Coordinates of C-alpha atoms in Angstrom, one line a residue:
M7 CA 0.0 0.0 0.0
K8 CA 1.2 3.5 -0.8
T9 CA 1.5 6.0 1.9
S10 CA 3.0 9.5 2.4
F11 CA 5.5 10.1 5.1
F12 CA 6.2 13.2 7.2
P13 CA 7.0 13.8 10.9
I14 CA 4.3 12.3 13.1
L15 CA 2.5 14.8 15.2
P16 CA 2.1 14.2 18.9
F17 CA -1.6 13.4 18.7
L18 CA -1.0 10.6 16.3
L19 CA 1.0 8.7 18.8
I20 CA -2.0 8.2 21.1
S21 CA -3.3 4.6 21.3
L22 CA -0.6 3.3 18.9
F23 CA 0.8 0.6 21.1
K24 CA -2.4 -1.0 22.4
P25 CA -3.6 -4.5 21.6
L26 CA -6.2 -4.9 18.8
T27 CA -9.3 -4.6 20.9
C28 CA -8.2 -1.2 22.2
L29 CA -6.6 0.1 18.9
S30 CA -7.5 3.8 18.7
A31 CA -10.5 3.0 20.9
Q32 CA -13.3 5.3 22.0
G33 CA -15.2 3.4 24.6
E34 CA -15.8 0.0 23.1
K35 CA -15.7 1.2 19.5
I36 CA -12.6 0.6 17.4
V37 CA -11.7 3.7 15.5
V38 CA -9.7 3.7 12.3
R39 CA -7.9 6.6 10.6
I40 CA -8.7 7.1 6.9
A41 CA -6.7 9.5 4.7
I42 CA -9.6 11.0 2.6
A43 CA -7.4 13.6 1.0
D44 CA -3.6 13.9 0.7
D45 CA -1.1 16.3 -0.9
R46 CA -3.8 18.8 -1.7
E47 CA -3.4 22.5 -2.4
E48 CA -6.9 23.0 -1.0
V49 CA -10.0 21.2 0.2
Q50 CA -13.6 22.4 0.3
L51 CA -15.0 22.1 3.9
A52 CA -18.6 22.4 4.9
L53 CA -19.8 22.0 8.5
K54 CA -23.6 22.0 8.8
G55 CA -24.6 22.2 12.4
K56 CA -22.7 22.8 15.6
Y57 CA -19.0 22.2 15.5
K58 CA -15.9 22.7 17.6
M59 CA -12.4 23.1 16.1
Y60 CA -9.4 22.2 18.2
D61 CA -5.7 23.0 17.8
I62 CA -4.3 19.5 17.1
N63 CA -1.2 19.9 19.3
L64 CA -2.7 21.9 22.2
N65 CA -6.1 20.3 22.3
K66 CA -7.5 23.8 22.7
I67 CA -10.7 25.1 21.1
I68 CA -9.8 27.7 18.5
M69 CA -13.1 28.1 16.6
E70 CA -16.7 27.0 17.1
G71 CA -20.1 27.8 15.6
P72 CA -23.3 26.6 13.9
Y73 CA -22.0 26.6 10.3
M74 CA -19.0 26.8 8.0
N75 CA -18.5 26.6 4.3
A76 CA -14.9 27.5 3.2
K77 CA -12.0 26.5 1.1
V78 CA -9.1 25.4 3.3
R79 CA -5.5 26.2 2.3
A80 CA -2.0 26.2 3.9
T81 CA -0.8 29.8 4.5
K82 CA 2.8 30.9 3.8
D83 CA 3.6 31.3 7.5
A84 CA 3.0 27.7 8.7
G85 CA -0.7 28.1 9.4
L86 CA -4.1 27.2 7.9
Q87 CA -6.6 29.4 6.1
F88 CA -10.4 28.8 6.3
G89 CA -11.9 31.1 3.7
K90 CA -10.6 34.5 4.8
K91 CA -9.8 33.5 8.4
E92 CA -6.2 32.4 9.2
I93 CA -5.3 30.1 12.1
K94 CA -1.7 29.8 13.5
S95 CA -1.7 26.1 13.6
D96 CA -0.3 23.2 11.6
G97 CA -3.3 21.0 12.2
V98 CA -6.8 21.1 13.5
K99 CA -9.3 18.5 14.7
I100 CA -13.0 19.1 14.0
K101 CA -15.8 17.6 16.0
V102 CA -19.5 18.0 15.2
A103 CA -22.6 17.5 17.3
R104 CA -24.6 14.3 16.8
D105 CA -27.1 15.9 14.5
S106 CA -24.5 17.9 12.5
N107 CA -22.7 16.9 9.3
I108 CA -19.2 17.2 7.9
Y109 CA -18.6 17.5 4.2
V110 CA -15.2 17.4 2.5
D111 CA -15.2 18.1 -1.2
N112 CA -19.0 17.6 -1.2
R113 CA -18.8 14.2 0.4
R114 CA -20.5 13.6 3.7
F115 CA -18.6 11.9 6.5
R116 CA -19.3 10.4 9.9
G117 CA -16.9 10.8 12.8
D118 CA -14.3 13.5 13.3
I119 CA -11.7 14.9 10.8
D120 CA -8.2 16.3 11.2
I121 CA -6.8 18.8 8.7
I122 CA -3.0 18.7 8.7
R123 CA -0.5 21.0 7.1
K124 CA 2.3 18.9 5.8
E125 CA 6.0 19.9 5.5
N126 CA 5.5 20.5 1.8
S127 CA 2.8 23.0 2.6
K128 CA 0.1 20.8 1.2
L129 CA -2.9 19.4 3.1
M130 CA -3.9 16.0 4.4
V131 CA -7.4 15.2 5.7
I132 CA -7.8 12.3 8.0
N133 CA -11.3 10.9 9.0
H134 CA -11.4 9.3 12.5
I135 CA -14.3 6.9 12.3
G136 CA -15.7 3.8 14.0
L137 CA -14.7 0.6 12.2
D138 CA -18.3 -0.4 11.1
D139 CA -19.2 3.2 10.3
Y140 CA -16.2 3.1 8.0
L141 CA -17.4 -0.2 6.4
Y142 CA -20.8 1.4 5.7
G143 CA -18.9 3.8 3.3
V144 CA -16.7 1.1 1.8
L145 CA -19.0 -1.7 0.6
Y146 CA -21.0 0.2 -1.9
H147 CA -17.7 1.0 -3.8
E148 CA -16.4 -2.6 -3.6
V149 CA -19.5 -4.6 -4.6
S150 CA -22.9 -3.8 -6.0
H151 CA -25.6 -3.1 -3.3
R152 CA -27.9 -5.1 -5.6
W153 CA -26.0 -8.3 -5.2
P154 CA -27.3 -11.2 -3.1
I155 CA -26.9 -10.5 0.6
E156 CA -24.5 -13.5 1.2
S157 CA -21.9 -12.1 -1.2
I158 CA -22.2 -8.6 0.4
K159 CA -21.8 -10.3 3.9
A160 CA -18.6 -12.1 2.6
Q161 CA -17.3 -8.7 1.4
A162 CA -18.1 -7.1 4.8
I163 CA -16.1 -9.7 6.7
A164 CA -13.2 -9.5 4.3
A165 CA -13.2 -5.7 4.3
R166 CA -13.4 -5.6 8.1
T167 CA -10.5 -8.0 8.4
F168 CA -8.4 -6.1 5.9
A169 CA -9.0 -2.8 7.6
L170 CA -8.0 -4.1 11.0
Y171 CA -4.9 -5.8 9.6
Q172 CA -3.8 -2.5 8.0
A173 CA -4.6 -0.5 11.1
L174 CA -2.2 -2.8 13.1
Q175 CA 0.5 -2.6 10.3
N176 CA 0.2 1.2 10.1
R177 CA -0.3 2.2 13.7
N178 CA 3.0 4.1 13.8
K179 CA 2.1 6.0 10.6
P180 CA -0.2 9.1 10.3
Y181 CA -3.1 7.0 9.0
D182 CA -4.3 3.4 8.8
L183 CA -5.8 3.3 5.3
R184 CA -6.3 5.4 2.2
S185 CA -9.7 6.0 0.7
D186 CA -8.7 4.7 -2.8
I187 CA -7.9 1.5 -4.6
Y188 CA -4.5 1.3 -2.8
S189 CA -6.4 0.4 0.4
Q190 CA -10.2 0.1 0.1
V191 CA -12.4 2.6 -1.8
Y192 CA -14.2 4.7 0.8
G193 CA -16.8 7.4 0.0
G194 CA -18.1 8.3 3.5
R195 CA -21.7 8.6 4.5
T196 CA -22.5 9.7 0.9
S197 CA -21.9 6.1 -0.3
E198 CA -24.0 4.3 2.2
K199 CA -26.8 2.0 1.0
W200 CA -29.4 0.0 2.9
S201 CA -28.2 -3.5 1.8
T202 CA -24.5 -2.8 2.4
T203 CA -25.2 -1.4 5.8
R204 CA -27.3 -4.4 6.6
A205 CA -24.5 -6.7 5.6
V206 CA -22.1 -4.9 7.9
N207 CA -24.6 -5.2 10.8
L208 CA -25.3 -8.9 10.2
T209 CA -21.6 -9.7 10.3
K210 CA -20.7 -7.4 13.3
G211 CA -17.4 -8.3 14.9
K212 CA -16.6 -11.1 12.5
V213 CA -13.1 -11.4 11.0
L214 CA -10.9 -13.9 9.2
A215 CA -8.0 -15.5 11.1
H216 CA -5.3 -18.1 10.6
N217 CA -3.7 -19.9 13.5
G218 CA -5.4 -17.4 15.9
E219 CA -3.9 -14.4 14.1
L220 CA -5.7 -11.8 11.9
L221 CA -5.4 -12.7 8.2
P222 CA -4.4 -10.0 5.6
A223 CA -7.7 -10.6 3.7
Y224 CA -6.8 -9.3 0.3
Y225 CA -9.5 -9.4 -2.4
H226 CA -10.0 -8.3 -6.0
A227 CA -12.7 -7.8 -8.6
T228 CA -12.3 -10.8 -10.9
C229 CA -9.6 -13.5 -10.9
G230 CA -10.2 -14.7 -14.5
G231 CA -10.3 -18.4 -13.7
H232 CA -7.8 -18.8 -10.9
T233 CA -6.7 -16.7 -7.9
E234 CA -3.1 -15.9 -7.3
D235 CA -0.6 -17.0 -4.6
A236 CA 0.1 -14.0 -2.3
S237 CA 3.8 -15.2 -2.2
N238 CA 4.1 -14.4 -5.9
L239 CA 3.4 -10.7 -5.3
W240 CA 4.5 -10.0 -1.7
K241 CA 6.5 -11.4 1.2
I242 CA 3.5 -13.3 2.5
D243 CA 3.3 -17.0 2.6
L244 CA 0.1 -18.1 4.2
P245 CA -2.0 -21.2 3.1
P246 CA -5.3 -19.2 3.1
L247 CA -3.7 -16.8 0.5
D248 CA -2.7 -19.6 -1.9
G249 CA -4.4 -19.6 -5.3
V250 CA -7.6 -21.6 -6.0
R251 CA -9.3 -22.5 -9.2
C252 CA -12.5 -20.4 -9.6
N253 CA -15.3 -21.2 -12.1
F254 CA -17.7 -18.7 -10.6
C255 CA -16.6 -15.4 -12.2
V256 CA -17.2 -16.2 -15.9
H257 CA -20.1 -13.8 -16.0
S258 CA -18.1 -10.9 -14.8
P259 CA -17.8 -8.0 -17.3
H260 CA -14.1 -8.0 -16.5
Y261 CA -13.5 -11.7 -17.1
K262 CA -12.0 -11.1 -20.5
W263 CA -10.8 -7.8 -21.9
V264 CA -8.8 -6.1 -24.6
K265 CA -6.9 -2.8 -24.4
E266 CA -5.1 -0.9 -27.1
I267 CA -2.5 1.4 -25.5
P268 CA -0.7 4.0 -27.7
L269 CA 3.0 3.2 -27.8
W270 CA 3.9 6.8 -26.9
K271 CA 2.0 6.3 -23.6
V272 CA 3.9 3.1 -22.9
E273 CA 7.2 4.8 -23.7
K274 CA 6.4 7.8 -21.6
N275 CA 5.3 5.7 -18.6
L276 CA 8.5 3.5 -18.8
S277 CA 10.6 6.7 -19.1
D278 CA 8.9 8.3 -16.1
N279 CA 9.8 5.2 -14.1
G280 CA 13.5 5.1 -15.1
Y281 CA 13.3 2.8 -18.1
K282 CA 14.6 4.7 -21.1
T283 CA 13.6 3.2 -24.5
G284 CA 13.5 4.3 -28.1
S285 CA 10.5 3.5 -30.2
I286 CA 9.1 0.2 -29.0
S287 CA 9.2 -2.5 -31.6
S288 CA 8.1 -5.6 -29.7
C289 CA 6.8 -7.0 -26.4
R290 CA 7.4 -10.6 -25.5
I291 CA 6.2 -12.7 -22.6
V292 CA 9.4 -14.4 -21.2
S293 CA 7.8 -16.5 -18.5
R294 CA 4.6 -17.2 -16.6
N295 CA 3.8 -18.6 -13.2
K296 CA 1.9 -21.8 -12.7
F297 CA -1.4 -20.0 -12.9
G298 CA -0.7 -18.4 -16.3
R299 CA 0.1 -15.0 -15.0
V300 CA 3.0 -13.1 -16.4
D301 CA 6.2 -13.5 -14.4
K302 CA 8.5 -11.6 -16.7
L303 CA 8.2 -9.8 -20.1
Q304 CA 10.7 -8.2 -22.4
I305 CA 10.2 -4.9 -24.3
K306 CA 12.5 -4.1 -27.2
D307 CA 13.0 -0.8 -29.1
D308 CA 14.0 -0.1 -32.6
T309 CA 17.7 0.1 -31.7
G310 CA 17.7 -3.5 -30.3
M311 CA 17.9 -2.4 -26.7
S312 CA 15.5 -4.3 -24.3
V313 CA 13.9 -3.9 -20.9
L314 CA 13.1 -6.9 -18.7
L315 CA 10.2 -6.3 -16.3
T316 CA 8.1 -8.4 -13.9
G317 CA 4.4 -8.6 -14.8
K318 CA 3.6 -6.9 -11.5
D319 CA 5.9 -3.9 -12.2
F320 CA 4.7 -3.6 -15.8
R321 CA 1.1 -3.4 -14.6
Q322 CA 2.0 -0.8 -12.1
I323 CA 4.0 1.3 -14.5
I324 CA 1.5 1.2 -17.4
G325 CA -1.5 1.5 -15.0
P326 CA -3.9 -0.9 -13.4
N327 CA -6.9 0.3 -15.5
D328 CA -5.0 -0.4 -18.7
I329 CA -3.3 -3.6 -17.7
R330 CA -6.2 -5.0 -15.6
S331 CA -4.3 -8.1 -14.4
T332 CA -1.1 -9.9 -15.0
K333 CA -2.9 -12.7 -16.9
F334 CA -2.5 -11.4 -20.4
E335 CA -1.0 -11.6 -23.9
A336 CA 0.6 -8.5 -25.5
A337 CA 1.8 -7.6 -29.0
V338 CA 2.8 -4.4 -30.8
K339 CA 0.4 -3.6 -33.6
R340 CA -0.1 -0.4 -35.7
G341 CA 1.3 2.0 -33.2
N342 CA -0.4 0.4 -30.2
L343 CA 0.4 -2.2 -27.5
V344 CA -2.5 -4.5 -27.8
V345 CA -3.1 -6.4 -24.6
E346 CA -5.7 -9.2 -24.2
G347 CA -6.2 -10.5 -20.7
F348 CA -8.4 -12.1 -18.1
G349 CA -9.6 -10.7 -14.8
W350 CA -9.1 -7.4 -13.0
G351 CA -7.0 -6.9 -9.9
H352 CA -4.0 -8.5 -8.2
G353 CA -5.8 -11.8 -8.0
V354 CA -5.1 -12.6 -4.3
G355 CA -7.8 -13.8 -2.0
M356 CA -11.5 -13.4 -2.6
C357 CA -12.7 -12.9 -6.2
Q358 CA -15.6 -10.5 -5.8
W359 CA -17.4 -11.5 -8.9
G360 CA -16.7 -15.1 -8.0
A361 CA -18.4 -14.4 -4.6
F362 CA -21.4 -13.1 -6.5
G363 CA -21.5 -16.2 -8.6
M364 CA -21.3 -18.5 -5.6
S365 CA -24.1 -16.6 -3.8
R366 CA -26.3 -17.0 -6.8
R367 CA -25.8 -20.7 -6.5
G368 CA -27.0 -20.6 -2.9
K369 CA -23.7 -20.5 -1.1
R370 CA -23.6 -18.6 2.3
A371 CA -21.0 -16.0 3.2
E372 CA -19.1 -18.5 5.3
E373 CA -18.8 -21.0 2.5
I374 CA -17.6 -18.3 0.1
L375 CA -14.9 -17.1 2.4
K376 CA -13.7 -20.7 3.2
F377 CA -13.5 -21.3 -0.5
Y378 CA -11.3 -18.3 -1.3
Y379 CA -9.3 -18.3 1.9
P380 CA -8.7 -22.1 2.4
G381 CA -7.9 -23.0 6.0
A382 CA -8.9 -19.6 7.4
E383 CA -11.3 -19.4 10.4
I384 CA -14.2 -17.0 10.8
T385 CA -14.0 -15.7 14.3
S386 CA -14.7 -12.6 16.4
I387 CA -12.5 -9.6 16.8
D388 CA -11.9 -10.2 20.5
K389 CA -10.4 -13.6 19.8
V390 CA -7.5 -12.4 17.7

């Protein structure tokens, strides 16, 4: 997962070295920290209802009121500017009354938010939110709210597990998860739907574990016929994250795909990542792993020079929306790199469209999860 690094402010050190059940806890509620904006020149903030704004270092109220609608920017003298009002602080925490609302860039959020001025004079916004409240805003972006409830429940358990795992891994960093595809897509309260909220509530407290420890419950959109071993991508070697054959995602719109990528774009992306080439003349798959995913590929230019890349790196460099998975064929044709592939995502863990297919065949959430995470146990948070 990608993160941004800068000196950790004192408030971020609170609750970082507690066990899981107390991680960033407020009462009995586990609170996670989500970066909903990062490296921004400005953000649009609206507070509708009573609010209090605290200096993040001094924990002192510096502003309060019934309403605010302002663009927030960093000032030149190490402060923050809310509309026309300047504050001599490098960070603020905003709390609202129960019947009030926080909007950031026109998205509505539960919980509290921190707005932090970074060392590069850009802004980071962190949403502090209860774990299940966070999941309410995740599921709609990860699966369709119209899918069968058992597939949505499976997604809720996987997403809860993934969030907790990341919170433990990142507890010494400024935030636990991002709000994009590099963590879990999160849209706040604006993204909540009745069926996805119901799935979170029906699975309350349930997580995936292996040998009594929380499982890094990765998942992806479509595996294209077989999920991937986590050990092929990361330094993770756990039996529940070994690949399994999947015949349930064949009806996914992402099962098979074709992309034509202009060669100039491929050349530019390679150059931007330190791989200098001339005009690309060929692209050849050098090796594949046992599941048919690209292990290494070779790109040659018109001077005869070549670049050898892993399939994982090639996908990251060209872009995950163009190279949707590492299960593909590629050839240079008429000024384009023509890529034909199967599936969308890294391929590890649960195949979301496969979960949909299984639920349509009457499988329950527990059966879906045990299929995609073989050997994993479904347990409660307080037991890991």
